[in-house]
PDB file of C-alpha atoms in Angstrom:
ATOM      1  CA  MET Q  26       0.000   0.000   0.000  1.00 64.00           C
ATOM      2  CA  THR Q  27       1.069   3.592  -0.636  1.00 71.00           C
ATOM      3  CA  ILE Q  28       1.498   6.020   2.260  1.00 77.00           C
ATOM      4  CA  PRO Q  29       0.736   9.609   1.164  1.00 76.00           C
ATOM      5  CA  VAL Q  30       3.541  12.126   1.586  1.00 79.00           C
ATOM      6  CA  ALA Q  31       2.727  15.775   2.189  1.00 75.00           C
ATOM      7  CA  ASP Q  32       3.794  18.517  -0.232  1.00 74.00           C
ATOM      8  CA  VAL Q  33       6.813  20.048   1.487  1.00 69.00           C
ATOM      9  CA  ASN Q  34       6.529  23.169  -0.682  1.00 72.00           C
ATOM     10  CA  ALA Q  35       3.447  24.229   1.265  1.00 74.00           C
ATOM     11  CA  PRO Q  36       4.639  26.442   4.185  1.00 73.00           C
ATOM     12  CA  GLU Q  37       2.000  25.144   6.588  1.00 76.00           C
ATOM     13  CA  VAL Q  38       3.288  21.602   6.126  1.00 79.00           C
ATOM     14  CA  LEU Q  39       6.572  22.481   7.815  1.00 84.00           C
ATOM     15  CA  GLU Q  40       4.974  24.441  10.671  1.00 90.00           C
ATOM     16  CA  ARG Q  41       6.328  23.651  14.117  1.00 92.00           C
ATOM     17  CA  GLN Q  42       3.765  22.450  16.650  1.00 93.00           C
ATOM     18  CA  HIS Q  43       4.317  20.918  20.090  1.00 94.00           C
ATOM     19  CA  GLY Q  44       8.033  21.353  19.536  1.00 94.00           C
ATOM     20  CA  ILE Q  45       8.134  19.274  16.322  1.00 95.00           C
ATOM     21  CA  ASP Q  46       8.764  20.629  12.826  1.00 94.00           C
ATOM     22  CA  ALA Q  47       6.146  19.514  10.272  1.00 92.00           C
ATOM     23  CA  TYR Q  48       4.075  18.098  13.115  1.00 93.00           C
ATOM     24  CA  GLN Q  49       0.795  17.690  11.237  1.00 90.00           C
ATOM     25  CA  ALA Q  50       2.378  16.148   8.151  1.00 90.00           C
ATOM     26  CA  LEU Q  51       4.330  13.651  10.231  1.00 93.00           C
ATOM     27  CA  GLN Q  52       1.283  12.855  12.325  1.00 92.00           C
ATOM     28  CA  GLY Q  53      -0.686  12.123   9.180  1.00 90.00           C
ATOM     29  CA  GLN Q  54       1.974   9.788   7.841  1.00 92.00           C
ATOM     30  CA  LEU Q  55       2.355   8.045  11.200  1.00 94.00           C
ATOM     31  CA  THR Q  56      -1.395   7.477  11.427  1.00 93.00           C
ATOM     32  CA  ALA Q  57      -1.474   6.122   7.876  1.00 93.00           C
ATOM     33  CA  VAL Q  58       1.309   3.616   8.585  1.00 95.00           C
ATOM     34  CA  GLN Q  59      -0.327   2.562  11.838  1.00 95.00           C
ATOM     35  CA  GLY Q  60      -3.561   1.964   9.951  1.00 94.00           C
ATOM     36  CA  VAL Q  61      -1.855  -0.265   7.376  1.00 95.00           C
ATOM     37  CA  LEU Q  62      -0.117  -2.299  10.069  1.00 96.00           C
ATOM     38  CA  ALA Q  63      -3.315  -2.684  12.078  1.00 95.00           C
ATOM     39  CA  THR Q  64      -5.155  -3.898   8.981  1.00 95.00           C
ATOM     40  CA  LYS Q  65      -2.498  -6.216   7.564  1.00 95.00           C
ATOM     41  CA  GLN Q  66      -1.176  -7.552  10.901  1.00 97.00           C
ATOM     42  CA  PRO Q  67       2.165  -8.695   9.426  1.00 97.00           C
ATOM     43  CA  ASP Q  68       4.561 -10.941  11.315  1.00 98.00           C
ATOM     44  CA  LYS Q  69       7.533  -9.052   9.865  1.00 98.00           C
ATOM     45  CA  VAL Q  70       8.114  -5.531   8.530  1.00 97.00           C
ATOM     46  CA  LEU Q  71      10.756  -4.253   6.082  1.00 96.00           C
ATOM     47  CA  MET Q  72      11.325  -0.515   5.537  1.00 94.00           C
ATOM     48  CA  VAL Q  73      13.666   0.925   2.916  1.00 93.00           C
ATOM     49  CA  GLY Q  74      14.290   4.652   2.475  1.00 90.00           C
ATOM     50  CA  GLY Q  75      13.311   7.749   4.409  1.00 91.00           C
ATOM     51  CA  ASP Q  76      14.888   9.166   7.535  1.00 94.00           C
ATOM     52  CA  CYS Q  77      15.123   7.520  10.936  1.00 96.00           C
ATOM     53  CA  ALA Q  78      11.511   8.311  11.794  1.00 96.00           C
ATOM     54  CA  VAL Q  79      10.301   5.592   9.403  1.00 95.00           C
ATOM     55  CA  SER Q  80      11.069   3.020  12.107  1.00 97.00           C
ATOM     56  CA  LEU Q  81       8.746   4.591  14.670  1.00 97.00           C
ATOM     57  CA  ALA Q  82       5.387   3.089  13.686  1.00 97.00           C
ATOM     58  CA  PRO Q  83       6.693  -0.358  12.592  1.00 97.00           C
ATOM     59  CA  PHE Q  84       8.865  -0.886  15.667  1.00 98.00           C
ATOM     60  CA  ASN Q  85       6.039   0.253  17.936  1.00 98.00           C
ATOM     61  CA  TYR Q  86       3.780  -2.262  16.159  1.00 98.00           C
ATOM     62  CA  LEU Q  87       6.364  -5.040  16.575  1.00 98.00           C
ATOM     63  CA  SER Q  88       6.710  -4.144  20.262  1.00 98.00           C
ATOM     64  CA  GLY Q  89       2.972  -4.597  20.689  1.00 98.00           C
ATOM     65  CA  ARG Q  90       3.052  -7.897  18.819  1.00 98.00           C
ATOM     66  CA  TYR Q  91       6.046  -9.507  20.537  1.00 98.00           C
ATOM     67  CA  GLY Q  92       6.322  -7.690  23.875  1.00 98.00           C
ATOM     68  CA  ARG Q  93       9.366  -8.503  25.988  1.00 98.00           C
ATOM     69  CA  ASP Q  94      10.505 -11.126  23.475  1.00 98.00           C
ATOM     70  CA  LEU Q  95      11.582  -8.316  21.117  1.00 98.00           C
ATOM     71  CA  GLY Q  96      15.034  -6.785  21.112  1.00 98.00           C
ATOM     72  CA  VAL Q  97      15.795  -3.662  19.065  1.00 98.00           C
ATOM     73  CA  VAL Q  98      19.233  -2.995  17.585  1.00 98.00           C
ATOM     74  CA  TRP Q  99      19.670   0.668  16.631  1.00 98.00           C
ATOM     75  CA  LEU Q 100      22.610   0.549  14.226  1.00 98.00           C
ATOM     76  CA  ASP Q 101      23.457   4.214  13.789  1.00 97.00           C
ATOM     77  CA  THR Q 102      26.309   6.598  14.464  1.00 95.00           C
ATOM     78  CA  HIS Q 103      23.741   8.938  16.104  1.00 95.00           C
ATOM     79  CA  PRO Q 104      21.613   7.721  19.035  1.00 96.00           C
ATOM     80  CA  ASP Q 105      18.366   9.519  18.016  1.00 96.00           C
ATOM     81  CA  ILE Q 106      17.464   9.760  21.678  1.00 96.00           C
ATOM     82  CA  SER Q 107      16.710  13.485  22.061  1.00 96.00           C
ATOM     83  CA  THR Q 108      13.480  15.163  23.180  1.00 95.00           C
ATOM     84  CA  THR Q 109      11.848  18.456  22.210  1.00 95.00           C
ATOM     85  CA  GLU Q 110      14.063  20.127  24.808  1.00 94.00           C
ATOM     86  CA  GLU Q 111      17.081  19.445  22.606  1.00 95.00           C
ATOM     87  CA  SER Q 112      15.677  19.173  19.072  1.00 95.00           C
ATOM     88  CA  HIS Q 113      12.697  19.991  16.857  1.00 95.00           C
ATOM     89  CA  HIS Q 114      13.344  17.106  14.449  1.00 96.00           C
ATOM     90  CA  LEU Q 115      11.386  13.897  14.926  1.00 96.00           C
ATOM     91  CA  HIS Q 116      14.125  11.814  13.325  1.00 96.00           C
ATOM     92  CA  GLU Q 117      16.462  12.804  16.173  1.00 96.00           C
ATOM     93  CA  MET Q 118      14.136  11.458  18.867  1.00 97.00           C
ATOM     94  CA  VAL Q 119      12.875   8.138  17.524  1.00 98.00           C
ATOM     95  CA  VAL Q 120      14.566   5.968  20.153  1.00 98.00           C
ATOM     96  CA  SER Q 121      13.325   8.141  23.013  1.00 97.00           C
ATOM     97  CA  SER Q 122       9.824   8.009  21.497  1.00 97.00           C
ATOM     98  CA  LEU Q 123       9.989   4.207  21.269  1.00 98.00           C
ATOM     99  CA  LEU Q 124      10.893   4.259  24.970  1.00 98.00           C
ATOM    100  CA  GLY Q 125       7.815   6.412  25.618  1.00 97.00           C
ATOM    101  CA  LYS Q 126       9.919   9.423  26.611  1.00 95.00           C
ATOM    102  CA  GLY Q 127      10.243  11.396  23.384  1.00 93.00           C
ATOM    103  CA  ALA Q 128       8.089  13.522  21.164  1.00 89.00           C
ATOM    104  CA  PRO Q 129       4.577  14.568  22.304  1.00 88.00           C
ATOM    105  CA  GLY Q 130       2.044  12.902  20.038  1.00 92.00           C
ATOM    106  CA  PHE Q 131       4.614  10.390  18.784  1.00 96.00           C
ATOM    107  CA  ASN Q 132       5.436   8.346  21.859  1.00 95.00           C
ATOM    108  CA  ALA Q 133       4.966   4.609  21.417  1.00 94.00           C
ATOM    109  CA  HIS Q 134       1.702   3.001  22.457  1.00 95.00           C
ATOM    110  CA  HIS Q 135       3.760  -0.088  23.306  1.00 97.00           C
ATOM    111  CA  PRO Q 136       6.932   1.447  24.758  1.00 97.00           C
ATOM    112  CA  LEU Q 137      10.103  -0.567  24.899  1.00 98.00           C
ATOM    113  CA  ALA Q 138      12.031  -0.996  28.137  1.00 97.00           C
ATOM    114  CA  SER Q 139      15.537   0.464  28.091  1.00 97.00           C
ATOM    115  CA  ASP Q 140      17.091  -3.014  28.287  1.00 97.00           C
ATOM    116  CA  GLN Q 141      15.301  -3.988  25.065  1.00 98.00           C
ATOM    117  CA  VAL Q 142      17.334  -1.493  23.037  1.00 98.00           C
ATOM    118  CA  ILE Q 143      21.016  -1.397  22.173  1.00 98.00           C
ATOM    119  CA  LEU Q 144      22.734   1.474  20.353  1.00 98.00           C
ATOM    120  CA  ALA Q 145      25.322   0.025  17.981  1.00 97.00           C
ATOM    121  CA  GLY Q 146      27.915   2.100  16.137  1.00 96.00           C
ATOM    122  CA  VAL Q 147      27.736   5.144  18.415  1.00 95.00           C
ATOM    123  CA  ILE Q 148      31.034   7.010  18.776  1.00 92.00           C
ATOM    124  CA  GLU Q 149      30.974   8.057  22.408  1.00 88.00           C
ATOM    125  CA  GLU Q 150      33.637  10.760  22.243  1.00 88.00           C
ATOM    126  CA  ASP Q 151      31.569  12.522  19.579  1.00 89.00           C
ATOM    127  CA  LEU Q 152      28.264  12.498  21.442  1.00 90.00           C
ATOM    128  CA  ARG Q 153      26.640  15.928  21.579  1.00 90.00           C
ATOM    129  CA  PRO Q 154      24.875  17.600  24.524  1.00 90.00           C
ATOM    130  CA  MET Q 155      21.583  16.709  22.795  1.00 91.00           C
ATOM    131  CA  ASP Q 156      22.539  13.030  23.194  1.00 93.00           C
ATOM    132  CA  HIS Q 157      22.713  13.045  26.998  1.00 92.00           C
ATOM    133  CA  ASN Q 158      19.733  10.702  27.313  1.00 94.00           C
ATOM    134  CA  VAL Q 159      22.058   7.915  26.202  1.00 93.00           C
ATOM    135  CA  PHE Q 160      23.255   8.027  29.808  1.00 91.00           C
ATOM    136  CA  ASP Q 161      20.052   9.188  31.499  1.00 92.00           C
ATOM    137  CA  TYR Q 162      17.992   6.307  30.051  1.00 94.00           C
ATOM    138  CA  GLN Q 163      20.742   3.749  30.698  1.00 90.00           C
ATOM    139  CA  VAL Q 164      20.546   2.271  27.203  1.00 95.00           C
ATOM    140  CA  GLN Q 165      23.357  -0.143  26.406  1.00 95.00           C
ATOM    141  CA  ARG Q 166      25.664   0.873  23.580  1.00 95.00           C
ATOM    142  CA  LEU Q 167      28.511  -0.514  21.504  1.00 96.00           C
ATOM    143  CA  THR Q 168      31.115   1.544  19.657  1.00 95.00           C
ATOM    144  CA  PRO Q 169      32.402   0.533  16.199  1.00 96.00           C
ATOM    145  CA  LYS Q 170      35.513  -0.888  17.888  1.00 94.00           C
ATOM    146  CA  GLN Q 171      33.403  -2.949  20.283  1.00 94.00           C
ATOM    147  CA  LEU Q 172      31.372  -4.286  17.356  1.00 94.00           C
ATOM    148  CA  ARG Q 173      34.587  -5.566  15.783  1.00 91.00           C
ATOM    149  CA  GLU Q 174      36.233  -6.943  18.935  1.00 84.00           C
ATOM    150  CA  PRO Q 175      34.677  -9.449  19.342  1.00 80.00           C
ATOM    151  CA  PRO Q 176      32.506  -9.452  16.194  1.00 76.00           C
ATOM    152  CA  ASN Q 177      29.679 -11.333  17.931  1.00 90.00           C
ATOM    153  CA  ALA Q 178      28.863  -8.700  20.563  1.00 93.00           C
ATOM    154  CA  LEU Q 179      25.366  -8.017  19.177  1.00 94.00           C
ATOM    155  CA  SER Q 180      24.368 -11.659  18.909  1.00 94.00           C
ATOM    156  CA  ASP Q 181      25.675 -12.194  22.449  1.00 95.00           C
ATOM    157  CA  TRP Q 182      23.439  -9.324  23.606  1.00 96.00           C
ATOM    158  CA  VAL Q 183      20.401 -10.914  21.952  1.00 97.00           C
ATOM    159  CA  ARG Q 184      21.083 -14.344  23.422  1.00 95.00           C
ATOM    160  CA  GLY Q 185      21.989 -12.911  26.819  1.00 96.00           C
ATOM    161  CA  HIS Q 186      18.604 -11.211  27.103  1.00 97.00           C
ATOM    162  CA  GLY Q 187      16.714 -14.197  25.745  1.00 97.00           C
ATOM    163  CA  PHE Q 188      15.106 -12.264  22.899  1.00 98.00           C
ATOM    164  CA  LYS Q 189      13.192 -14.508  20.513  1.00 98.00           C
ATOM    165  CA  GLN Q 190      12.642 -11.757  17.941  1.00 98.00           C
ATOM    166  CA  VAL Q 191      14.842  -8.861  16.882  1.00 98.00           C
ATOM    167  CA  ALA Q 192      14.243  -5.682  14.889  1.00 98.00           C
ATOM    168  CA  VAL Q 193      17.169  -3.777  13.393  1.00 98.00           C
ATOM    169  CA  HIS Q 194      17.256  -0.125  12.434  1.00 98.00           C
ATOM    170  CA  PHE Q 195      20.173   0.265  10.028  1.00 98.00           C
ATOM    171  CA  ASP Q 196      20.944   3.913   9.353  1.00 98.00           C
ATOM    172  CA  LEU Q 197      23.395   3.955   6.478  1.00 97.00           C
ATOM    173  CA  ASP Q 198      25.304   6.812   8.091  1.00 95.00           C
ATOM    174  CA  ALA Q 199      26.740   4.209  10.462  1.00 97.00           C
ATOM    175  CA  LEU Q 200      28.999   3.477   7.486  1.00 97.00           C
ATOM    176  CA  SER Q 201      32.195   5.312   6.669  1.00 97.00           C
ATOM    177  CA  PRO Q 202      31.825   7.692   3.691  1.00 96.00           C
ATOM    178  CA  THR Q 203      34.977   6.142   2.229  1.00 94.00           C
ATOM    179  CA  ALA Q 204      33.311   2.722   2.348  1.00 93.00           C
ATOM    180  CA  PHE Q 205      29.833   3.714   1.124  1.00 96.00           C
ATOM    181  CA  ARG Q 206      29.193   6.804  -0.954  1.00 95.00           C
ATOM    182  CA  SER Q 207      25.403   7.064  -0.915  1.00 96.00           C
ATOM    183  CA  ILE Q 208      25.127   8.721   2.488  1.00 96.00           C
ATOM    184  CA  TYR Q 209      24.721  12.302   3.622  1.00 95.00           C
ATOM    185  CA  PRO Q 210      28.362  12.912   4.741  1.00 95.00           C
ATOM    186  CA  ALA Q 211      29.669  11.666   1.363  1.00 96.00           C
ATOM    187  CA  GLU Q 212      28.158  14.513  -0.669  1.00 95.00           C
ATOM    188  CA  PRO Q 213      30.383  15.099  -3.717  1.00 94.00           C
ATOM    189  CA  GLY Q 214      32.559  18.193  -3.457  1.00 93.00           C
ATOM    190  CA  THR Q 215      32.553  18.216   0.346  1.00 95.00           C
ATOM    191  CA  ASP Q 216      34.992  16.986   2.964  1.00 95.00           C
ATOM    192  CA  PRO Q 217      33.464  14.486   5.454  1.00 93.00           C
ATOM    193  CA  ALA Q 218      35.718  16.062   8.094  1.00 92.00           C
ATOM    194  CA  ASP Q 219      33.608  19.231   7.805  1.00 94.00           C
ATOM    195  CA  PHE Q 220      30.305  17.388   8.282  1.00 93.00           C
ATOM    196  CA  PRO Q 221      28.446  19.018  11.220  1.00 90.00           C
ATOM    197  CA  ALA Q 222      27.665  15.711  12.962  1.00 90.00           C
ATOM    198  CA  THR Q 223      29.399  12.440  13.765  1.00 92.00           C
ATOM    199  CA  VAL Q 224      30.568  10.442  10.756  1.00 95.00           C
ATOM    200  CA  GLY Q 225      30.294   6.651  10.755  1.00 96.00           C
ATOM    201  CA  GLN Q 226      33.204   4.232  10.815  1.00 96.00           C
ATOM    202  CA  LEU Q 227      31.814   0.837   9.816  1.00 97.00           C
ATOM    203  CA  THR Q 228      32.107  -0.874   6.434  1.00 97.00           C
ATOM    204  CA  LEU Q 229      29.292  -2.567   4.557  1.00 96.00           C
ATOM    205  CA  PRO Q 230      30.833  -6.073   4.900  1.00 96.00           C
ATOM    206  CA  GLU Q 231      31.111  -5.523   8.673  1.00 96.00           C
ATOM    207  CA  VAL Q 232      27.444  -4.556   8.913  1.00 96.00           C
ATOM    208  CA  ALA Q 233      26.414  -7.449   6.666  1.00 96.00           C
ATOM    209  CA  ASN Q 234      28.250  -9.805   9.019  1.00 95.00           C
ATOM    210  CA  LEU Q 235      26.514  -8.283  12.055  1.00 95.00           C
ATOM    211  CA  LEU Q 236      23.085  -8.618  10.432  1.00 96.00           C
ATOM    212  CA  THR Q 237      23.784 -12.226   9.457  1.00 96.00           C
ATOM    213  CA  GLN Q 238      24.736 -13.059  13.038  1.00 95.00           C
ATOM    214  CA  LEU Q 239      21.587 -11.405  14.352  1.00 96.00           C
ATOM    215  CA  ASP Q 240      19.509 -13.310  11.813  1.00 96.00           C
ATOM    216  CA  GLN Q 241      20.998 -16.536  13.150  1.00 95.00           C
ATOM    217  CA  SER Q 242      20.531 -15.560  16.811  1.00 96.00           C
ATOM    218  CA  ALA Q 243      16.794 -14.767  16.763  1.00 97.00           C
ATOM    219  CA  GLU Q 244      13.894 -14.351  14.371  1.00 98.00           C
ATOM    220  CA  LEU Q 245      14.521 -11.169  12.391  1.00 98.00           C
ATOM    221  CA  VAL Q 246      11.070  -9.556  12.300  1.00 98.00           C
ATOM    222  CA  GLY Q 247      11.941  -5.955  11.470  1.00 98.00           C
ATOM    223  CA  LEU Q 248      14.569  -4.265   9.325  1.00 98.00           C
ATOM    224  CA  THR Q 249      14.933  -0.627   8.350  1.00 97.00           C
ATOM    225  CA  VAL Q 250      17.499   0.637   5.851  1.00 97.00           C
ATOM    226  CA  ALA Q 251      17.331   4.411   6.225  1.00 97.00           C
ATOM    227  CA  GLU Q 252      19.041   7.639   5.127  1.00 96.00           C
ATOM    228  CA  TYR Q 253      19.986   6.533   1.608  1.00 96.00           C
ATOM    229  CA  MET Q 254      21.325   9.479  -0.394  1.00 95.00           C
ATOM    230  CA  ALA Q 255      21.871   8.555  -4.040  1.00 94.00           C
ATOM    231  CA  TRP Q 256      24.089  11.560  -4.745  1.00 96.00           C
ATOM    232  CA  ASP Q 257      25.130  10.579  -8.253  1.00 95.00           C
ATOM    233  CA  ALA Q 258      21.581   9.874  -9.392  1.00 94.00           C
ATOM    234  CA  LEU Q 259      20.268  13.064  -7.791  1.00 94.00           C
ATOM    235  CA  ASN Q 260      22.998  15.228  -9.259  1.00 95.00           C
ATOM    236  CA  LEU Q 261      22.670  13.666 -12.701  1.00 95.00           C
ATOM    237  CA  ARG Q 262      18.928  14.284 -12.684  1.00 93.00           C
ATOM    238  CA  GLN Q 263      19.353  17.901 -11.606  1.00 93.00           C
ATOM    239  CA  SER Q 264      22.115  18.559 -14.128  1.00 95.00           C
ATOM    240  CA  LEU Q 265      20.043  17.286 -17.058  1.00 96.00           C
ATOM    241  CA  SER Q 266      16.691  18.656 -15.915  1.00 93.00           C
ATOM    242  CA  GLY Q 267      16.958  21.769 -18.094  1.00 94.00           C
ATOM    243  CA  LEU Q 268      17.257  19.890 -21.376  1.00 96.00           C
ATOM    244  CA  SER Q 269      14.246  20.317 -23.651  1.00 95.00           C
ATOM    245  CA  LEU Q 270      14.441  16.636 -24.598  1.00 94.00           C
ATOM    246  CA  LEU Q 271      13.579  15.693 -21.010  1.00 85.00           C
ATOM    247  CA  GLU Q 272      10.727  18.120 -20.502  1.00 77.00           C
TER     248      GLU Q 272
END
């Protein structure tokens, strides 16, 4: 089914309400996704594309379906654990909303407990003041180095907690821009060192290995692949858009 997306060129669509930019548009999309999930009642959910907020409704649904048997792996170089006190962007507070402590109007109906979530790929020395809830909510975390040494740290976490199902949010910006080019920090003509947020360090083969281990440790019932930026395709389209042949 198709989820309608609001016209972002309309000024009212981006209006800030209750501390959230584009509140009404995002609420409408969230409600639409919730309606599809409630109707279809899937055992598993796959999401591809969009920003981190695309995991909110599906992971909340999976939490309601599987309860304490569900573990959530948030594979991202940013923890997305802010509130409206630190941010106005829903995509920066998805984890806190899944814990029931985030954005007004977006908090999960089936909140996860803090020990059901692990933040994987976070670079602790680069955490910002807006990320302080990483410590306040006592959510476990693994740095890129800890994911490599040993390489089974995530599967050990799943087995150690006895999770029967697992949902993985894979934000592509967990990857290094030298290893994967279709991410925000790898914009052509820019230096990733000048990117205004933390830049990922993992490689695609490393992540593929982690996902395979998780798939073998529990039933993989949710997977998000988010924040895909196809720079070459976007730039090619924009560069050729003025040609009369393509009008």
